[in-house]
N, CA, C and O atoms as CSV, one atom per row, in Angstrom:
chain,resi,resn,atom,element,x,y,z
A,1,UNK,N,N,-2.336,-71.603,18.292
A,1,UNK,CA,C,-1.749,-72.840,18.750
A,1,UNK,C,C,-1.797,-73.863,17.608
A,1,UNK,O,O,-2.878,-74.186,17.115
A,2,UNK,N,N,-0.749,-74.324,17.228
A,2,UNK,CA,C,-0.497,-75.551,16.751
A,2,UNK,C,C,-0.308,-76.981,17.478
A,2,UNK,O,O,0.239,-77.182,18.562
A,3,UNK,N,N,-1.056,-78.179,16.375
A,3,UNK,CA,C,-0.712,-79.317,17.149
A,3,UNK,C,C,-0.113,-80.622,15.985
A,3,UNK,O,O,-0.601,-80.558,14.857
A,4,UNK,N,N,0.597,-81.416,16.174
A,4,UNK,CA,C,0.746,-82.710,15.895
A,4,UNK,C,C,0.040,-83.592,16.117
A,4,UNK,O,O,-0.326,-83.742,17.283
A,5,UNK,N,N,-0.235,-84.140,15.503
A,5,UNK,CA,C,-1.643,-85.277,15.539
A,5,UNK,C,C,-1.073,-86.204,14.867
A,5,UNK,O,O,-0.453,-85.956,13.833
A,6,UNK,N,N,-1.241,-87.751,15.505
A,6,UNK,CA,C,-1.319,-88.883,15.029
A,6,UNK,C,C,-2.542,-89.333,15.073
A,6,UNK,O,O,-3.181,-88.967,16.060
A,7,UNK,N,N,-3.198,-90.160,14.158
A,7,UNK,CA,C,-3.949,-90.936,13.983
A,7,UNK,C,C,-3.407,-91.943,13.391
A,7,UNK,O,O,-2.478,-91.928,12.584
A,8,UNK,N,N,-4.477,-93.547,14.133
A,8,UNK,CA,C,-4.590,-94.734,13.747
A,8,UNK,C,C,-6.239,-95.319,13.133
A,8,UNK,O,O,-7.402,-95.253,13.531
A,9,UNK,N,N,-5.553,-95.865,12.019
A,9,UNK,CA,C,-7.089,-96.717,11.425
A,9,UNK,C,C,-7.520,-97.835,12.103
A,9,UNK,O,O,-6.939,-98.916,12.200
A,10,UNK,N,N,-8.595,-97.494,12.572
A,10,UNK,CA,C,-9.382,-99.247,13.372
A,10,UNK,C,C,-9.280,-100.024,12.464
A,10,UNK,O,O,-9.027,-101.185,12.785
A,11,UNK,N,N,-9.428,-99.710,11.034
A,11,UNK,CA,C,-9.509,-101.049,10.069
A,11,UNK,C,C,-7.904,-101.773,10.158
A,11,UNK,O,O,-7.983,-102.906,10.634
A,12,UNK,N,N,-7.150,-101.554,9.970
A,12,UNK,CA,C,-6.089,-101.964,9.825
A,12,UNK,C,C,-4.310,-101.775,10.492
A,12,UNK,O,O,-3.211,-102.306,10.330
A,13,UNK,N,N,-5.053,-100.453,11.452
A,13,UNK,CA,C,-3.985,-99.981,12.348
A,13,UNK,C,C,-2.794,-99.679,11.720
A,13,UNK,O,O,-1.734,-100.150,12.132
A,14,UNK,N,N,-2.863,-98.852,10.650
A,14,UNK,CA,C,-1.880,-98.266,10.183
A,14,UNK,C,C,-2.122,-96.646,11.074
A,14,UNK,O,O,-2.975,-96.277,11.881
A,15,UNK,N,N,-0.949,-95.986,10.475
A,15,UNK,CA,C,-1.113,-94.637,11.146
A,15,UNK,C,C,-1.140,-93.476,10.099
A,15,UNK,O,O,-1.162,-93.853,8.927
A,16,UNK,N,N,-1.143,-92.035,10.338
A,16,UNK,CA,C,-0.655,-91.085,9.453
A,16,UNK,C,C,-0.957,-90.413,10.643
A,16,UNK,O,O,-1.804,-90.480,11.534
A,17,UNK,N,N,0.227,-89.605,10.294
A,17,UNK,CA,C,0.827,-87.887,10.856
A,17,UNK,C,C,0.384,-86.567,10.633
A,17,UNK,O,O,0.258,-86.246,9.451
A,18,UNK,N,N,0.079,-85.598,11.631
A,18,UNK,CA,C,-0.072,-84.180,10.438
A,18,UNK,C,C,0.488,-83.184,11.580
A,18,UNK,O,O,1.061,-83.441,12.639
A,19,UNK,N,N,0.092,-81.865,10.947
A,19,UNK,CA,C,-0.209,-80.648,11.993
A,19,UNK,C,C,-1.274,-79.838,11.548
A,19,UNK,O,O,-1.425,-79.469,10.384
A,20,UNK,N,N,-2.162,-79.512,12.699
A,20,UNK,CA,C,-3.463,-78.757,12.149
A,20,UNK,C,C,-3.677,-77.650,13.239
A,20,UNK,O,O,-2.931,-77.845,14.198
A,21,UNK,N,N,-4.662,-76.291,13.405
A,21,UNK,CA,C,-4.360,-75.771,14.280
A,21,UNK,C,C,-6.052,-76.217,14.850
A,21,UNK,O,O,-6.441,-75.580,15.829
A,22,UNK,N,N,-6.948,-77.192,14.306
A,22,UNK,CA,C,-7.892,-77.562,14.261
A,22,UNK,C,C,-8.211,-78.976,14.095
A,22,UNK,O,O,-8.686,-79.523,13.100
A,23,UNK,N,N,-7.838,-79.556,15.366
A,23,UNK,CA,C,-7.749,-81.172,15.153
A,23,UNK,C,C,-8.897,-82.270,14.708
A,23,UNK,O,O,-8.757,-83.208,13.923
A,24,UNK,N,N,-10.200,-81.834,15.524
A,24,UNK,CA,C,-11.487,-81.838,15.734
A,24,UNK,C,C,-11.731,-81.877,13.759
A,24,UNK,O,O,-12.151,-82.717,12.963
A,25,UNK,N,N,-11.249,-80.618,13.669
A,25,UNK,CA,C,-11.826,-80.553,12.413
A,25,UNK,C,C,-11.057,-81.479,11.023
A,25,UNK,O,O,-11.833,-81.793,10.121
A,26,UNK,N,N,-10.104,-81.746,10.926
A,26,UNK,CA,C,-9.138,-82.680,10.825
A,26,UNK,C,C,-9.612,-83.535,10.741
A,26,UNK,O,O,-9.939,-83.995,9.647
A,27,UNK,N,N,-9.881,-84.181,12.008
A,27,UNK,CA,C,-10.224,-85.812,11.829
A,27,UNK,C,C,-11.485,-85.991,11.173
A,27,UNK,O,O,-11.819,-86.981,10.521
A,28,UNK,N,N,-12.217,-84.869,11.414
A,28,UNK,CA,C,-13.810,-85.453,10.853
A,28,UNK,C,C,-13.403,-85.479,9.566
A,28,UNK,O,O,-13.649,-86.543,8.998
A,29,UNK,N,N,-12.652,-84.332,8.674
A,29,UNK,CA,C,-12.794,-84.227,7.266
A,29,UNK,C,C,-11.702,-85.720,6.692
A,29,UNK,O,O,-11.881,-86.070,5.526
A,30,UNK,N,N,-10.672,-86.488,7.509
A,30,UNK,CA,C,-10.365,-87.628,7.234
A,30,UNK,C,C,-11.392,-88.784,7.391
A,30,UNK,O,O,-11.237,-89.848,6.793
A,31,UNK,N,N,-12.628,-88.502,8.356
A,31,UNK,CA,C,-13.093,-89.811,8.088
A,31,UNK,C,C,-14.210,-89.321,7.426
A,31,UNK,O,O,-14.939,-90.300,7.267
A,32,UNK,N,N,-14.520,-88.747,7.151
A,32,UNK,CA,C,-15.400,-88.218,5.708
A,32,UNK,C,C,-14.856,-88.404,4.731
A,32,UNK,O,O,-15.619,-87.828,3.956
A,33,UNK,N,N,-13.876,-88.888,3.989
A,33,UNK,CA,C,-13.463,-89.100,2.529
A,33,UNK,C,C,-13.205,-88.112,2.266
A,33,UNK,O,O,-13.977,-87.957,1.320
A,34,UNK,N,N,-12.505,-86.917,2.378
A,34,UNK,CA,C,-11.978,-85.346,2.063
A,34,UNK,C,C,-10.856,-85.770,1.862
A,34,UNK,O,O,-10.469,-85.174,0.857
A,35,UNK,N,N,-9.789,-86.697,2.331
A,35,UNK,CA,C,-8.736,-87.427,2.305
A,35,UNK,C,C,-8.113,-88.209,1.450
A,35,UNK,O,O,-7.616,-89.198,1.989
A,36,UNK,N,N,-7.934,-88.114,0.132
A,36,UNK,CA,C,-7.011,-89.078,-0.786
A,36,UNK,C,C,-6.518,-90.189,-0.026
A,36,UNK,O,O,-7.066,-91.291,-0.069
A,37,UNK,N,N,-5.168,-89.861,0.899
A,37,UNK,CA,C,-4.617,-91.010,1.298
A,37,UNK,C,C,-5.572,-91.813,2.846
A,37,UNK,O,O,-5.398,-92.963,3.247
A,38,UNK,N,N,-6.229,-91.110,3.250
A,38,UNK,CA,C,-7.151,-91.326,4.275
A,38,UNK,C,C,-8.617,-92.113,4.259
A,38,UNK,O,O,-9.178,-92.735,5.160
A,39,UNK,N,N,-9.059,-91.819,2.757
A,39,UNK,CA,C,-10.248,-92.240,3.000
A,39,UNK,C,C,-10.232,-93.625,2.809
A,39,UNK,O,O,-11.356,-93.974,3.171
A,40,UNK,N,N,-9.513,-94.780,2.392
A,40,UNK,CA,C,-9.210,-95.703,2.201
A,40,UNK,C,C,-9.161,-96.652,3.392
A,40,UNK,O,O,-9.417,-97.851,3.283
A,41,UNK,N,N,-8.764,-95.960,4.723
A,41,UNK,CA,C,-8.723,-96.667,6.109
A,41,UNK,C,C,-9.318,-96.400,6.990
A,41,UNK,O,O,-8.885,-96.518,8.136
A,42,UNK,N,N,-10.434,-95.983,6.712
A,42,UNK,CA,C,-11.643,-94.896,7.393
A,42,UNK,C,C,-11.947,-96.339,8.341
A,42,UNK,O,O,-11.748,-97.426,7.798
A,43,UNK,N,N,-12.560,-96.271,10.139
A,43,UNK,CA,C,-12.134,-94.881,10.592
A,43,UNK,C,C,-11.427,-94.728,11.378
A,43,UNK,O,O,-11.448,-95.465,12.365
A,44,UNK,N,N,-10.653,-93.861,11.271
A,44,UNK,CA,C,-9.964,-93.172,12.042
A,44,UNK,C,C,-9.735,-92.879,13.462
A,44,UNK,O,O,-10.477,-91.929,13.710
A,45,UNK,N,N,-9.140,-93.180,14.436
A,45,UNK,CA,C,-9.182,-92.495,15.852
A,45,UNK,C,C,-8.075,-91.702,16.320
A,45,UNK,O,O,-6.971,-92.168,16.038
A,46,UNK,N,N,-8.094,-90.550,17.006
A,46,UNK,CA,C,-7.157,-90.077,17.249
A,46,UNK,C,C,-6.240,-90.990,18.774
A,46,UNK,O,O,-6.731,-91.405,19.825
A,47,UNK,N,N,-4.645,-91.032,18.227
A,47,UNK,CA,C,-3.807,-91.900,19.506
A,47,UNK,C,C,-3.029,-90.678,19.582
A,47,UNK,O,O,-2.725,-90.829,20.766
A,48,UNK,N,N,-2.416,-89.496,19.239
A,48,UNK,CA,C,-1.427,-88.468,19.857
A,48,UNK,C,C,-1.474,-87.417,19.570
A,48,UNK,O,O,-1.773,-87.153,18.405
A,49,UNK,N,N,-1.257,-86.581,20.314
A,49,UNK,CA,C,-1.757,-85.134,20.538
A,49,UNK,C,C,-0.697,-84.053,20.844
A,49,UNK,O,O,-1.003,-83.596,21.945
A,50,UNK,N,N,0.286,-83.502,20.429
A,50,UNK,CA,C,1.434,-82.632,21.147
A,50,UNK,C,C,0.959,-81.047,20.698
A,50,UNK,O,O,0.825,-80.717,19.519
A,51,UNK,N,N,0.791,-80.377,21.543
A,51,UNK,CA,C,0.609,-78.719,20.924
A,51,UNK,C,C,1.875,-78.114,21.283
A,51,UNK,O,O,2.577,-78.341,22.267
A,52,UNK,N,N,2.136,-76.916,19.861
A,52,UNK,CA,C,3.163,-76.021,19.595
A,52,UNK,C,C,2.734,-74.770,19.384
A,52,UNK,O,O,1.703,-74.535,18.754
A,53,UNK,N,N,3.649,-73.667,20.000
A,53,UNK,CA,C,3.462,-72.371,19.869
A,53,UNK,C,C,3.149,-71.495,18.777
A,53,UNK,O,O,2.378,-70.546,18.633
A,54,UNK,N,N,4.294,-72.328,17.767
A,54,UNK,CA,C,4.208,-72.225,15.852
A,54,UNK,C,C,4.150,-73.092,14.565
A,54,UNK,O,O,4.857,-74.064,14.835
A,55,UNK,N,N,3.841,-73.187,13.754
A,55,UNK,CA,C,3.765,-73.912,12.671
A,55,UNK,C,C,5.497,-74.734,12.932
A,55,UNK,O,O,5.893,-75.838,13.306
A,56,UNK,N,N,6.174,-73.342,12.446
A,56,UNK,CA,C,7.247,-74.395,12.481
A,56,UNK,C,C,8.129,-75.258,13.538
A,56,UNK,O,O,9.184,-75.830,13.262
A,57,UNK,N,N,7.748,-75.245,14.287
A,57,UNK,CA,C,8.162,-76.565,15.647
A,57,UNK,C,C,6.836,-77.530,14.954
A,57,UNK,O,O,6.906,-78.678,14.517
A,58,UNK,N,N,5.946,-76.855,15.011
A,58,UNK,CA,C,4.955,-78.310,14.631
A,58,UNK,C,C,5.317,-79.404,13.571
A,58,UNK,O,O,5.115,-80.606,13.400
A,59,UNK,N,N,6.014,-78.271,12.889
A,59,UNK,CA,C,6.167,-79.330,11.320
A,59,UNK,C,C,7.603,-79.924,11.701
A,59,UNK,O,O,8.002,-80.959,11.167
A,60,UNK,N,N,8.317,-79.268,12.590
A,60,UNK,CA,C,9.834,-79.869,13.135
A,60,UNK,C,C,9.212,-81.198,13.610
A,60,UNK,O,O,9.483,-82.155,12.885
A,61,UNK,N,N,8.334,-81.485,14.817
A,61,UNK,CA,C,8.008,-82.287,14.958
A,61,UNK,C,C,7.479,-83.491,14.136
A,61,UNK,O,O,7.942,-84.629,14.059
A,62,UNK,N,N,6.266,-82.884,13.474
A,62,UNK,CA,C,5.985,-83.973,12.489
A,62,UNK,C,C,7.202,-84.843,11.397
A,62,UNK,O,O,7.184,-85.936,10.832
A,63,UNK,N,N,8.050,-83.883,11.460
A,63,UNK,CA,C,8.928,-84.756,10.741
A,63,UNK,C,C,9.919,-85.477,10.935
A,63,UNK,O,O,10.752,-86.007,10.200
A,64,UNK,N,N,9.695,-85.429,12.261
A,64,UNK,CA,C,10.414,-86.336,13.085
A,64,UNK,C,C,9.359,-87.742,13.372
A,64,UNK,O,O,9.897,-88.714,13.902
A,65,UNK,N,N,8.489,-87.795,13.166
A,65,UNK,CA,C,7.595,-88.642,12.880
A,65,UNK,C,C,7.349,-89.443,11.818
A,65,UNK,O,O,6.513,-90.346,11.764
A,66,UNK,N,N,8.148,-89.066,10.918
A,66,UNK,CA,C,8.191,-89.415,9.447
A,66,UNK,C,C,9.480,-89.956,9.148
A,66,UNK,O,O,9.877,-90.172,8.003
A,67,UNK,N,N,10.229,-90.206,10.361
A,67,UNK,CA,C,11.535,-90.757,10.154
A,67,UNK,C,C,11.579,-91.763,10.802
A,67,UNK,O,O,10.792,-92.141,11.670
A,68,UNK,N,N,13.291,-92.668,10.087
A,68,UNK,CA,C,12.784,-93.911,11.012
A,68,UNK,C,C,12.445,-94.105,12.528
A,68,UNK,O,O,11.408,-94.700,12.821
A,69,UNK,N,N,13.330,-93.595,13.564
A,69,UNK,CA,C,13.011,-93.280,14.438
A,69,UNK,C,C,11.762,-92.512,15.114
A,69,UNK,O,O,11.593,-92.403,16.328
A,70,UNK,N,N,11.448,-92.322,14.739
A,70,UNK,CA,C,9.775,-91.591,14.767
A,70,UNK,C,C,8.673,-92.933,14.179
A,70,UNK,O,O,7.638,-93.331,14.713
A,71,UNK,N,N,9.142,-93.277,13.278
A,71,UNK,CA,C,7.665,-94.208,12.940
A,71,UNK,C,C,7.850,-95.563,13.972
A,71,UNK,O,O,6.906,-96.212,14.423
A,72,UNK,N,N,9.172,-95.804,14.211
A,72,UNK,CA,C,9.059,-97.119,14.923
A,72,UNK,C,C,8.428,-96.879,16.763
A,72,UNK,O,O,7.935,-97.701,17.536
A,73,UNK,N,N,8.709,-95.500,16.922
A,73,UNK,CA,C,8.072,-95.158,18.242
A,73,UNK,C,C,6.652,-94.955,18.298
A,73,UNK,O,O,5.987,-95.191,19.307
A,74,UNK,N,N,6.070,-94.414,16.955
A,74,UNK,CA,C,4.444,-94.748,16.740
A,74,UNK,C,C,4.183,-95.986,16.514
A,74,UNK,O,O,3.070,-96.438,16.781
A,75,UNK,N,N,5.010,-96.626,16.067
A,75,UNK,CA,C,4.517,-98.191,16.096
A,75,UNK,C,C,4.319,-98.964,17.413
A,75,UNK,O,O,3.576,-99.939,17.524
A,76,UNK,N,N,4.965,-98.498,18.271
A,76,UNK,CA,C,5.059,-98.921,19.815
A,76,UNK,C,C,3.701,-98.453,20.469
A,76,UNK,O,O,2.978,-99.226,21.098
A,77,UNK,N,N,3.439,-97.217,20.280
A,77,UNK,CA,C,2.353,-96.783,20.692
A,77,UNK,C,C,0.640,-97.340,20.152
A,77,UNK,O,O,-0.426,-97.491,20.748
A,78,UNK,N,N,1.213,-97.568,18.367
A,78,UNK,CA,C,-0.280,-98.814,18.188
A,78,UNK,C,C,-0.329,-99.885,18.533
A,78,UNK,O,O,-1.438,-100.359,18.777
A,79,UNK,N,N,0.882,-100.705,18.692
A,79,UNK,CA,C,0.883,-101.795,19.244
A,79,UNK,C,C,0.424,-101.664,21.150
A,79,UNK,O,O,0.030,-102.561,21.896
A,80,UNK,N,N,0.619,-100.544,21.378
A,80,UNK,CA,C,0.410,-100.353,23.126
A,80,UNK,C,C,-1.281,-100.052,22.982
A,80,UNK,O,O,-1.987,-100.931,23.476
A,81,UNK,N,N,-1.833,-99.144,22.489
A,81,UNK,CA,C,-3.349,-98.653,22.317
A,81,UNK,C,C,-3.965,-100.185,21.819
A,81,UNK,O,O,-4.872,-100.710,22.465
A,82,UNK,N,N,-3.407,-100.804,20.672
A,82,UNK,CA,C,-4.143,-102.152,20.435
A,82,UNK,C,C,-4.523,-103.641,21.303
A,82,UNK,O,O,-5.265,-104.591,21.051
A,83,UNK,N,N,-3.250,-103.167,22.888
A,83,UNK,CA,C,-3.178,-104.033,23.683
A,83,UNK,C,C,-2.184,-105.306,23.253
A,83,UNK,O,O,-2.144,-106.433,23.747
A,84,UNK,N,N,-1.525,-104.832,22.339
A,84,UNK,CA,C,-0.270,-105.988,22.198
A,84,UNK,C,C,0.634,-105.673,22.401
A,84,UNK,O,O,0.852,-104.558,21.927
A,85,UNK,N,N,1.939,-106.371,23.275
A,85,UNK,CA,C,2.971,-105.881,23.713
A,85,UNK,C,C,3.951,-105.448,23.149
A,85,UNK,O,O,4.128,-106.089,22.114
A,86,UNK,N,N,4.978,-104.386,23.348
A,86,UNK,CA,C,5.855,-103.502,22.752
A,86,UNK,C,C,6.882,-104.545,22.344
A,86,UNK,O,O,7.207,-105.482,23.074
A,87,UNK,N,N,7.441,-104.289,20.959
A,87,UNK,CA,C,8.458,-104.759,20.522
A,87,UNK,C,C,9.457,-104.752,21.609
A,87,UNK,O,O,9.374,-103.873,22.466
A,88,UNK,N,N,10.713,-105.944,21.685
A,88,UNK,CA,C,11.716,-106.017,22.245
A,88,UNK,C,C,12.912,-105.913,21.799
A,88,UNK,O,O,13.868,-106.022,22.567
């Protein structure tokens, strides 16, 4: 099983995207500094979770996450988890 994972930084509520078949393990090694672009916004919480049958739907997905349409709908969702209301 594959999954898509979003995470948001408590420090600053930015986000980043992945697919791992080991999420658990994932996040710890991002908020451990294992992370180049990660360890910088440590820490980390997980906000989305989608599981896939195969790598490649997972990565279909993720990269739909990485587009505009995709990032502005994760943006809705930190702004919803942070308790501030959704863009109009």
């Amino acid at each position: 099983m594959w999954f898509v994972y979003i995470i948001v930084s408590q420090k600053d509520n930015i986000h980043y995207s992945g697919i791992s078949q080991d999420v658990s393990k994932r996040l710890d090694r991002q908020n451990n500094e294992k992370n180049r672009f990660t360890k910088g916004y440590m820490p980390w919480i997980l906000l989305y979770l989608e599981p896939f049958h195969n790598a490649a739907d997972a990565r279909k997905r993720e990269k739909y996450f990485k587009s505009g349409v995709g990032r502005k709908f994760i943006k809705t969702m930190v702004k919803n988890c942070a308790g501030s209301p959704p863009d109009r």
